[in-house]
Amino acid sequence: MTRPFSLSRHLQTTWAKLAEPTLVRRSVVSVLLAFVLVWAVLLAYIFVTYKHAIANDPGLQKYGDALLVSLQNIADPGQAAAAIASTEAWTYIRRRQGGVFPGKTLHALSDAAGQPVYTSPELKDLTLPSAQPTAVGVIIETSAGGSVYRIYTGRNARWALQVFEPKRTDSAFLAYNGRFILPYLLLAMPFVLLPVWLSVRNGLRPLQRLARLIAQRGKDDLQPVGFNARHRELKPLEQSLDHLFTQLRQKVERERAFVQDAAHEIRTPLAVITAQAHVMARSPSEEERTQAQAHLEQAIARTSHLAQQLLDLAALDDAQRPAPRDLDVAQWLRGALAQAVPDAMSRHIELSLDAPDTLPARLDQPAFESIAHNLIDNALRYTPNGGNVEVALRREGVALHLSVQDDGPGIPATEQQQVFERFYRGTGHASNGSGLGLAIVRQAVLRMGGQVQIGAGLNGRGVGFFVSIPLPHSA
């Protein structure tokens, strides 16, 4: 009972394999199409040559002139008529034997006085134009009886001759020559297809070995392919694969280190939360419980801030980037600074903005928001009470420039290249911040194709961060 089903399934599998596109089949089909193209080009060339020959070929002219020369020594009209009739019959036999030219060549012979001597019987059934041309030495065309005839007109001292030669239609010419060329191409086809098939099949073997080598790799193996391609065409593929594996390996290592660092960083505030919650639940002292609650709220806030920054950093690492959006950067930046004003006022920090009234631009808004929020937060976090933070925004050409400067303790020159690393905290700031703010800034700037630099802060003190972001030309 299961055999018909198995056979049907086998046939379906076989048909799927046969229908699957292959490079060998593609190459063979390309050669076949090339043969068709060659056939069409040859046929077109023969047709153009034929049309040119029809316009300029003296064949009919030579035939008529030769026939007149052969008649010039015949004075008897009967003999002349017999000669024309015999020539006409012989010509018709030759045309039929060749099988190329259609119809029958017809003749009309008159003497010098214009008296008809011989007229082909078929001419009597044709309705020719009333005004037949009599120009000597000129080949003209006319339609009669559904056919096109080329007409030769010639004369000598004794006779006047007209020859009516049927003209092949273009379709008949193309059909005959198409059939004539085709056998030669069919004969040559196996001698071309077989070497092409063998060469393509042999040429794909290194690629198949590379595919097998990759298929045998473990799912966690991100080391270079190690194929050592000898063929120039395969070297870019191997190099691209090695580059891809290197990028994936680095990404996995970064993510592993990121997870480890994140777990380490979040362990401390969680431990504080656990300890303070235990104090709040067990301590008999109201003062200790109040102090524990304050520490608990601080630890929760720090954990929330750290979690949000981890999410922001993960979003910036994502390869899927949002489409640029139109944004009035100056107005948005004023709103961001307004949110920071309460914190600045509580610590008597003067927060100022130097920006135009409006500055429209098309950019990656989430990335720009991450840059501005983290730079402002970083400046307020490390600026001492009573200090100053100055934010500046301007556009120069197709670049947007954002700077955040303060007059705080600054960053030692030896640490300025490290502050953008994840979870790095400068000297003297071990308990302040998560160490992710400037890492988020660098990642966001890189995603927007810009750059960020560290320089001197206000009045030569503190630190300044200077961001330059290229904008689309249409922005």
Short mmCIF file of C-alpha atoms in Angstrom, two decimals:
data_model
loop_
_atom_site.label_atom_id
_atom_site.label_comp_id
_atom_site.label_asym_id
_atom_site.label_seq_id
_atom_site.Cartn_x
_atom_site.Cartn_y
_atom_site.Cartn_z
CA MET A 1 0.00 0.00 0.00
CA THR A 2 2.89 2.34 0.59
CA ARG A 3 4.77 1.69 -2.67
CA PRO A 4 2.73 4.11 -4.88
CA PHE A 5 3.13 6.83 -2.29
CA SER A 6 6.89 6.19 -2.01
CA LEU A 7 7.24 6.14 -5.80
CA SER A 8 5.32 9.41 -6.11
CA ARG A 9 7.48 10.96 -3.42
CA HIS A 10 10.62 9.70 -5.17
CA LEU A 11 9.45 11.18 -8.46
CA GLN A 12 8.71 14.50 -6.77
CA THR A 13 12.19 14.54 -5.22
CA THR A 14 13.81 13.65 -8.54
CA TRP A 15 11.84 16.33 -10.36
CA ALA A 16 12.76 18.91 -7.70
CA LYS A 17 16.44 18.11 -8.18
CA LEU A 18 16.14 18.34 -11.96
CA ALA A 19 14.23 21.62 -11.74
CA GLU A 20 16.74 23.14 -9.34
CA PRO A 21 18.88 25.78 -11.13
CA THR A 22 22.52 24.83 -11.65
CA LEU A 23 25.48 26.76 -12.96
CA VAL A 24 26.30 23.98 -15.43
CA ARG A 25 22.80 24.09 -16.88
CA ARG A 26 22.92 27.87 -16.92
CA SER A 27 26.18 27.79 -18.91
CA VAL A 28 24.82 25.23 -21.38
CA VAL A 29 21.63 27.22 -21.87
CA SER A 30 23.73 30.35 -22.41
CA VAL A 31 25.65 28.55 -25.17
CA LEU A 32 22.38 27.42 -26.74
CA LEU A 33 21.12 30.97 -26.68
CA ALA A 34 24.41 32.04 -28.22
CA PHE A 35 23.81 29.56 -31.05
CA VAL A 36 20.35 31.02 -31.60
CA LEU A 37 21.86 34.48 -31.64
CA VAL A 38 24.54 33.41 -34.13
CA TRP A 39 21.84 31.86 -36.32
CA ALA A 40 19.81 35.08 -36.22
CA VAL A 41 22.86 37.26 -36.93
CA LEU A 42 23.94 35.11 -39.89
CA LEU A 43 20.42 35.13 -41.28
CA ALA A 44 20.21 38.90 -40.89
CA TYR A 45 23.58 39.32 -42.60
CA ILE A 46 22.54 37.10 -45.52
CA PHE A 47 19.26 38.99 -45.81
CA VAL A 48 20.97 42.39 -45.88
CA THR A 49 23.45 41.11 -48.46
CA TYR A 50 20.56 39.73 -50.50
CA LYS A 51 18.69 43.05 -50.44
CA HIS A 52 21.84 44.84 -51.52
CA ALA A 53 22.42 42.32 -54.30
CA ILE A 54 18.83 42.67 -55.52
CA ALA A 55 19.33 46.41 -55.83
CA ASN A 56 22.71 46.21 -57.53
CA ASP A 57 23.11 42.66 -58.91
CA PRO A 58 23.62 42.61 -62.72
CA GLY A 59 22.60 38.93 -62.99
CA LEU A 60 19.30 39.54 -64.77
CA GLN A 61 20.92 42.21 -66.92
CA LYS A 62 23.70 39.81 -67.94
CA TYR A 63 21.18 37.04 -68.70
CA GLY A 64 19.10 39.29 -70.98
CA ASP A 65 22.14 40.73 -72.73
CA ALA A 66 23.56 37.24 -73.33
CA LEU A 67 20.22 36.05 -74.74
CA LEU A 68 20.11 38.99 -77.15
CA VAL A 69 23.66 38.30 -78.31
CA SER A 70 22.75 34.67 -79.01
CA LEU A 71 19.76 35.86 -81.12
CA GLN A 72 21.50 38.53 -83.17
CA ASN A 73 22.64 36.07 -85.88
CA ILE A 74 19.17 34.51 -86.20
CA ALA A 75 17.11 36.23 -88.84
CA ASP A 76 14.19 33.82 -89.02
CA PRO A 77 11.40 34.68 -86.52
CA GLY A 78 10.45 31.05 -86.12
CA GLN A 79 13.97 30.03 -85.20
CA ALA A 80 14.20 32.95 -82.79
CA ALA A 81 10.92 31.95 -81.14
CA ALA A 82 12.10 28.35 -80.86
CA ALA A 83 15.37 29.45 -79.27
CA ILE A 84 13.52 31.58 -76.71
CA ALA A 85 11.09 28.76 -75.94
CA SER A 86 13.94 26.28 -75.52
CA THR A 87 15.86 28.67 -73.25
CA GLU A 88 12.75 29.31 -71.19
CA ALA A 89 12.14 25.60 -70.69
CA TRP A 90 15.76 24.97 -69.74
CA THR A 91 15.75 27.87 -67.27
CA TYR A 92 12.56 26.63 -65.64
CA ILE A 93 14.02 23.13 -65.23
CA ARG A 94 17.14 24.56 -63.58
CA ARG A 95 15.09 26.73 -61.20
CA ARG A 96 13.03 23.70 -60.16
CA GLN A 97 16.13 21.56 -59.68
CA GLY A 98 17.68 24.20 -57.46
CA GLY A 99 14.48 24.58 -55.45
CA VAL A 100 15.51 28.09 -54.44
CA PHE A 101 13.93 30.44 -56.93
CA PRO A 102 10.15 30.46 -57.27
CA GLY A 103 8.05 30.50 -60.40
CA LYS A 104 9.07 30.58 -64.05
CA THR A 105 11.09 33.15 -65.95
CA LEU A 106 8.88 34.52 -68.77
CA HIS A 107 9.96 36.07 -72.08
CA ALA A 108 8.51 38.40 -74.69
CA LEU A 109 10.35 38.78 -78.06
CA SER A 110 9.49 41.28 -80.82
CA ASP A 111 11.16 42.07 -84.09
CA ALA A 112 12.61 45.46 -84.99
CA ALA A 113 9.21 46.59 -86.28
CA GLY A 114 7.54 45.76 -82.98
CA GLN A 115 5.72 42.64 -84.20
CA PRO A 116 5.47 39.96 -81.53
CA VAL A 117 7.59 36.90 -82.27
CA TYR A 118 7.29 34.95 -79.02
CA THR A 119 5.29 35.50 -75.84
CA SER A 120 5.29 33.11 -72.91
CA PRO A 121 1.82 31.57 -72.49
CA GLU A 122 1.76 32.63 -68.83
CA LEU A 123 2.11 36.28 -69.82
CA LYS A 124 -1.28 36.14 -71.51
CA ASP A 125 -2.91 35.35 -68.13
CA LEU A 126 -1.12 38.16 -66.30
CA THR A 127 -2.58 41.62 -66.03
CA LEU A 128 0.47 43.83 -66.44
CA PRO A 129 0.48 47.59 -65.88
CA SER A 130 -0.87 49.45 -68.88
CA ALA A 131 2.21 51.62 -69.20
CA GLN A 132 5.10 49.20 -69.24
CA PRO A 133 8.50 50.83 -69.12
CA THR A 134 10.57 50.50 -72.23
CA ALA A 135 13.79 52.00 -70.89
CA VAL A 136 16.66 49.84 -72.03
CA GLY A 137 19.23 48.68 -69.44
CA VAL A 138 17.06 49.47 -66.42
CA ILE A 139 15.72 46.68 -64.19
CA ILE A 140 12.31 47.59 -62.82
CA GLU A 141 9.79 45.78 -60.61
CA THR A 142 6.05 45.34 -61.09
CA SER A 143 3.25 43.31 -59.50
CA ALA A 144 1.09 40.95 -61.52
CA GLY A 145 -0.96 37.90 -60.62
CA GLY A 146 -0.10 38.16 -56.94
CA SER A 147 3.66 38.00 -57.60
CA VAL A 148 6.41 40.56 -58.00
CA TYR A 149 8.42 40.45 -61.22
CA ARG A 150 11.74 42.02 -62.08
CA ILE A 151 11.62 43.12 -65.72
CA TYR A 152 14.58 43.36 -68.07
CA THR A 153 14.21 45.31 -71.35
CA GLY A 154 16.84 45.12 -74.10
CA ARG A 155 17.13 45.37 -77.92
CA ASN A 156 19.56 44.99 -80.81
CA ALA A 157 19.31 45.57 -84.55
CA ARG A 158 16.96 42.60 -85.07
CA TRP A 159 15.10 41.97 -81.85
CA ALA A 160 13.54 43.57 -78.75
CA LEU A 161 13.47 41.37 -75.67
CA GLN A 162 11.73 41.53 -72.30
CA VAL A 163 12.48 39.06 -69.49
CA PHE A 164 10.10 38.71 -66.51
CA GLU A 165 11.85 37.09 -63.54
CA PRO A 166 9.76 36.22 -60.42
CA LYS A 167 11.17 37.78 -57.29
CA ARG A 168 11.34 35.86 -54.03
CA THR A 169 9.45 37.38 -51.11
CA ASP A 170 11.41 38.31 -48.00
CA SER A 171 9.63 35.64 -45.96
CA ALA A 172 10.47 32.94 -48.50
CA PHE A 173 14.10 34.06 -48.58
CA LEU A 174 14.37 34.03 -44.78
CA ALA A 175 12.63 30.65 -44.49
CA TYR A 176 14.92 29.02 -47.04
CA ASN A 177 18.15 30.43 -45.65
CA GLY A 178 17.06 29.76 -42.08
CA ARG A 179 16.62 26.10 -42.98
CA PHE A 180 19.90 26.16 -44.88
CA ILE A 181 21.97 27.47 -41.94
CA LEU A 182 20.33 25.38 -39.22
CA PRO A 183 21.93 21.97 -40.04
CA TYR A 184 25.42 23.44 -39.87
CA LEU A 185 24.74 24.92 -36.44
CA LEU A 186 23.18 21.68 -35.22
CA LEU A 187 26.22 19.79 -36.45
CA ALA A 188 28.58 22.15 -34.61
CA MET A 189 26.52 22.28 -31.41
CA PRO A 190 27.65 19.01 -29.77
CA PHE A 191 31.28 19.84 -30.42
CA VAL A 192 30.79 23.14 -28.57
CA LEU A 193 28.37 22.10 -25.82
CA LEU A 194 30.38 19.10 -24.66
CA PRO A 195 33.63 21.06 -24.04
CA VAL A 196 31.64 23.84 -22.37
CA TRP A 197 29.86 21.36 -20.10
CA LEU A 198 33.11 19.63 -19.18
CA SER A 199 34.98 22.90 -18.60
CA VAL A 200 32.22 24.38 -16.41
CA ARG A 201 31.90 21.18 -14.42
CA ASN A 202 35.65 21.00 -13.92
CA GLY A 203 35.85 24.70 -13.11
CA LEU A 204 33.22 24.37 -10.36
CA ARG A 205 35.09 21.64 -8.49
CA PRO A 206 37.18 24.07 -6.37
CA LEU A 207 33.99 25.90 -5.45
CA GLN A 208 32.34 22.61 -4.48
CA ARG A 209 35.35 21.73 -2.31
CA LEU A 210 35.06 25.10 -0.61
CA ALA A 211 31.35 24.48 0.00
CA ARG A 212 32.07 21.07 1.54
CA LEU A 213 34.81 22.58 3.70
CA ILE A 214 32.40 25.20 5.07
CA ALA A 215 29.61 22.64 5.54
CA GLN A 216 31.91 20.48 7.68
CA ARG A 217 32.68 23.31 10.08
CA GLY A 218 31.15 23.37 13.55
CA LYS A 219 28.48 25.91 14.38
CA ASP A 220 30.84 27.72 16.77
CA ASP A 221 33.87 27.62 14.46
CA LEU A 222 34.53 31.21 13.33
CA GLN A 223 38.18 30.72 12.43
CA PRO A 224 39.43 31.53 8.89
CA VAL A 225 38.34 29.11 6.17
CA GLY A 226 41.86 27.84 5.49
CA PHE A 227 41.04 26.92 1.89
CA ASN A 228 44.17 28.46 0.31
CA ALA A 229 42.49 29.17 -3.01
CA ARG A 230 44.85 28.90 -5.96
CA HIS A 231 42.44 30.31 -8.50
CA ARG A 232 42.18 34.06 -8.87
CA GLU A 233 38.38 33.98 -9.10
CA LEU A 234 38.04 32.16 -5.76
CA LYS A 235 40.48 34.31 -3.80
CA PRO A 236 38.01 37.23 -3.33
CA LEU A 237 35.37 34.75 -2.09
CA GLU A 238 37.75 33.19 0.41
CA GLN A 239 38.94 36.61 1.57
CA SER A 240 35.35 37.80 1.97
CA LEU A 241 34.47 34.70 4.01
CA ASP A 242 37.54 35.13 6.20
CA HIS A 243 36.66 38.80 6.71
CA LEU A 244 33.08 37.87 7.58
CA PHE A 245 34.21 35.23 10.08
CA THR A 246 36.63 37.72 11.62
CA GLN A 247 33.84 40.27 12.04
CA LEU A 248 31.52 37.65 13.53
CA ARG A 249 34.27 36.43 15.87
CA GLN A 250 34.96 39.98 17.05
CA LYS A 251 31.25 40.64 17.49
CA VAL A 252 30.80 37.47 19.53
CA GLU A 253 33.82 38.36 21.66
CA ARG A 254 32.49 41.89 22.19
CA GLU A 255 29.08 40.58 23.15
CA ARG A 256 30.58 38.01 25.51
CA ALA A 257 32.73 40.67 27.16
CA PHE A 258 29.76 43.03 27.25
CA VAL A 259 27.59 40.45 29.01
CA GLN A 260 30.34 39.69 31.50
CA ASP A 261 30.95 43.38 32.22
CA ALA A 262 27.21 44.07 32.47
CA ALA A 263 26.75 41.18 34.90
CA HIS A 264 29.65 42.46 36.98
CA GLU A 265 28.39 46.05 36.98
CA ILE A 266 24.82 45.18 37.85
CA ARG A 267 25.89 42.84 40.66
CA THR A 268 26.95 45.74 42.90
CA PRO A 269 23.67 47.72 42.91
CA LEU A 270 21.71 44.47 43.26
CA ALA A 271 23.80 43.56 46.29
CA VAL A 272 23.13 47.02 47.74
CA ILE A 273 19.40 46.61 47.09
CA THR A 274 19.41 43.21 48.81
CA ALA A 275 21.37 44.48 51.81
CA GLN A 276 19.32 47.63 52.29
CA ALA A 277 16.05 45.73 51.90
CA HIS A 278 17.26 43.34 54.61
CA VAL A 279 18.08 46.32 56.90
CA MET A 280 14.67 47.87 56.26
CA ALA A 281 12.95 44.59 57.10
CA ARG A 282 14.99 43.64 60.19
CA SER A 283 16.37 46.81 61.79
CA PRO A 284 14.49 48.00 64.91
CA SER A 285 15.91 51.53 64.47
CA GLU A 286 13.79 54.02 62.58
CA GLU A 287 16.88 56.02 61.67
CA GLU A 288 18.60 52.96 60.19
CA ARG A 289 15.49 52.07 58.22
CA THR A 290 15.24 55.62 56.86
CA GLN A 291 18.90 55.60 55.87
CA ALA A 292 18.52 52.14 54.32
CA GLN A 293 15.51 53.35 52.31
CA ALA A 294 17.54 56.26 50.92
CA HIS A 295 20.36 53.89 49.94
CA LEU A 296 17.83 51.50 48.45
CA GLU A 297 16.24 54.19 46.30
CA GLN A 298 19.69 55.35 45.16
CA ALA A 299 20.66 51.77 44.23
CA ILE A 300 17.37 51.25 42.37
CA ALA A 301 17.88 54.50 40.45
CA ARG A 302 21.44 53.49 39.57
CA THR A 303 20.28 50.03 38.44
CA SER A 304 17.52 51.56 36.32
CA HIS A 305 19.97 54.00 34.76
CA LEU A 306 22.45 51.22 34.05
CA ALA A 307 19.76 48.99 32.51
CA GLN A 308 18.59 51.84 30.26
CA GLN A 309 22.13 52.55 29.11
CA LEU A 310 22.67 48.85 28.38
CA LEU A 311 19.51 48.87 26.26
CA ASP A 312 20.65 52.02 24.45
CA LEU A 313 24.04 50.50 23.73
CA ALA A 314 22.46 47.27 22.46
CA ALA A 315 20.15 49.29 20.19
CA LEU A 316 23.10 51.21 18.75
CA ASP A 317 24.94 47.93 18.08
CA ASP A 318 21.97 46.65 16.10
CA ALA A 319 22.65 46.52 12.35
CA GLN A 320 19.10 47.69 11.59
CA ARG A 321 19.24 51.46 11.47
CA PRO A 322 16.13 53.63 11.45
CA ALA A 323 15.46 55.82 8.45
CA PRO A 324 16.65 59.44 8.82
CA ARG A 325 13.95 61.86 9.92
CA ASP A 326 13.50 65.60 9.62
CA LEU A 327 14.16 67.32 12.96
CA ASP A 328 14.61 70.87 14.16
CA VAL A 329 17.78 70.09 16.10
CA ALA A 330 17.98 73.47 17.84
CA GLN A 331 14.43 73.27 19.19
CA TRP A 332 14.87 69.64 20.27
CA LEU A 333 18.15 70.50 22.07
CA ARG A 334 16.42 73.30 23.98
CA GLY A 335 13.84 70.79 25.19
CA ALA A 336 16.58 68.34 26.26
CA LEU A 337 18.37 71.08 28.22
CA ALA A 338 15.08 72.12 29.85
CA GLN A 339 14.81 68.61 31.32
CA ALA A 340 18.31 68.98 32.80
CA VAL A 341 17.67 72.41 34.31
CA PRO A 342 16.23 71.18 37.67
CA ASP A 343 19.33 69.04 38.33
CA ALA A 344 21.63 71.91 37.34
CA MET A 345 19.74 74.43 39.54
CA SER A 346 19.84 72.09 42.54
CA ARG A 347 23.63 72.15 42.34
CA HIS A 348 23.93 75.80 41.26
CA ILE A 349 25.42 74.83 37.89
CA GLU A 350 24.97 77.39 35.14
CA LEU A 351 23.71 75.61 32.03
CA SER A 352 23.82 77.62 28.77
CA LEU A 353 23.12 77.02 25.08
CA ASP A 354 24.64 78.71 22.05
CA ALA A 355 22.53 77.74 19.03
CA PRO A 356 20.48 79.36 16.24
CA ASP A 357 16.74 79.81 16.70
CA THR A 358 16.05 76.97 14.27
CA LEU A 359 18.26 74.37 12.63
CA PRO A 360 16.35 71.78 10.54
CA ALA A 361 18.24 68.65 9.53
CA ARG A 362 17.58 65.10 8.35
CA LEU A 363 19.39 62.62 10.59
CA ASP A 364 19.25 59.48 12.71
CA GLN A 365 17.21 60.96 15.55
CA PRO A 366 17.63 58.16 18.17
CA ALA A 367 21.41 58.21 17.72
CA PHE A 368 21.59 62.00 17.97
CA GLU A 369 19.40 61.97 21.09
CA SER A 370 21.74 59.41 22.70
CA ILE A 371 24.74 61.63 21.93
CA ALA A 372 23.22 64.79 23.36
CA HIS A 373 21.63 63.20 26.45
CA ASN A 374 24.78 61.33 27.46
CA LEU A 375 27.14 64.29 26.89
CA ILE A 376 24.90 66.61 28.93
CA ASP A 377 24.46 63.99 31.66
CA ASN A 378 28.22 63.36 31.74
CA ALA A 379 28.98 67.08 32.05
CA LEU A 380 26.46 67.63 34.87
CA ARG A 381 27.59 64.49 36.68
CA TYR A 382 31.28 65.49 36.86
CA THR A 383 30.97 69.28 37.12
CA PRO A 384 31.28 70.43 40.76
CA ASN A 385 28.60 72.51 42.45
CA GLY A 386 28.62 76.10 41.24
CA GLY A 387 30.32 75.16 37.99
CA ASN A 388 29.42 75.90 34.35
CA VAL A 389 28.27 73.73 31.42
CA GLU A 390 28.04 75.22 27.96
CA VAL A 391 26.37 73.51 24.99
CA ALA A 392 26.90 74.83 21.46
CA LEU A 393 25.24 73.81 18.20
CA ARG A 394 25.94 74.99 14.66
CA ARG A 395 25.93 73.84 11.09
CA GLU A 396 28.82 74.30 8.68
CA GLY A 397 28.21 73.18 5.11
CA VAL A 398 26.94 69.59 5.24
CA ALA A 399 28.14 68.91 8.78
CA LEU A 400 26.40 69.38 12.13
CA HIS A 401 28.65 70.37 15.07
CA LEU A 402 27.71 69.79 18.70
CA SER A 403 29.99 70.63 21.62
CA VAL A 404 29.54 70.21 25.39
CA GLN A 405 32.14 71.90 27.63
CA ASP A 406 32.45 72.24 31.39
CA ASP A 407 34.93 73.64 33.92
CA GLY A 408 35.07 70.53 36.06
CA PRO A 409 38.12 68.44 37.04
CA GLY A 410 38.76 67.38 33.44
CA ILE A 411 40.26 64.14 32.13
CA PRO A 412 44.01 63.42 32.28
CA ALA A 413 45.66 63.17 28.87
CA THR A 414 46.68 59.58 29.61
CA GLU A 415 43.04 58.56 30.00
CA GLN A 416 41.42 60.47 27.14
CA GLN A 417 41.68 57.53 24.74
CA GLN A 418 40.15 55.15 27.30
CA VAL A 419 37.08 57.08 28.42
CA PHE A 420 35.11 55.82 25.41
CA GLU A 421 35.60 52.19 26.43
CA ARG A 422 32.64 50.41 27.96
CA PHE A 423 32.50 50.41 31.78
CA TYR A 424 35.65 52.52 32.03
CA ARG A 425 35.67 55.08 34.80
CA GLY A 426 38.40 57.63 35.08
CA THR A 427 40.57 58.19 38.11
CA GLY A 428 38.57 59.54 41.02
CA HIS A 429 35.21 58.58 39.55
CA ALA A 430 34.90 54.97 40.63
CA SER A 431 31.54 55.46 42.28
CA ASN A 432 30.08 58.00 39.87
CA GLY A 433 28.22 56.81 36.78
CA SER A 434 28.08 53.49 35.00
CA GLY A 435 31.00 53.95 32.62
CA LEU A 436 28.70 53.55 29.59
CA GLY A 437 27.71 57.12 28.72
CA LEU A 438 30.73 58.00 26.59
CA ALA A 439 30.78 54.50 25.05
CA ILE A 440 27.20 55.15 23.90
CA VAL A 441 28.28 58.53 22.50
CA ARG A 442 31.10 56.99 20.45
CA GLN A 443 28.91 54.18 19.14
CA ALA A 444 26.15 56.61 18.13
CA VAL A 445 28.61 58.96 16.43
CA LEU A 446 30.15 56.07 14.48
CA ARG A 447 26.71 54.90 13.39
CA MET A 448 26.00 58.36 12.00
CA GLY A 449 29.35 58.41 10.19
CA GLY A 450 30.78 61.23 12.32
CA GLN A 451 33.59 61.67 14.80
CA VAL A 452 33.98 62.81 18.40
CA GLN A 453 37.05 64.47 19.89
CA ILE A 454 38.12 65.51 23.39
CA GLY A 455 39.53 68.98 23.99
CA ALA A 456 39.89 71.67 26.60
CA GLY A 457 36.84 72.84 28.53
CA LEU A 458 35.69 76.30 29.53
CA ASN A 459 38.45 78.83 30.27
CA GLY A 460 41.07 76.15 29.71
CA ARG A 461 39.66 74.03 32.53
CA GLY A 462 37.52 70.94 32.60
CA VAL A 463 36.88 69.00 29.42
CA GLY A 464 35.05 69.52 26.14
CA PHE A 465 33.54 66.97 23.80
CA PHE A 466 33.27 68.05 20.15
CA VAL A 467 31.03 66.03 17.82
CA SER A 468 30.88 66.42 14.04
CA ILE A 469 28.12 64.64 12.13
CA PRO A 470 27.81 64.62 8.32
CA LEU A 471 24.33 65.37 7.00
CA PRO A 472 22.73 64.21 3.73
CA HIS A 473 22.95 66.74 0.92
CA SER A 474 19.17 67.04 0.89
CA ALA A 475 19.02 67.87 4.60
#
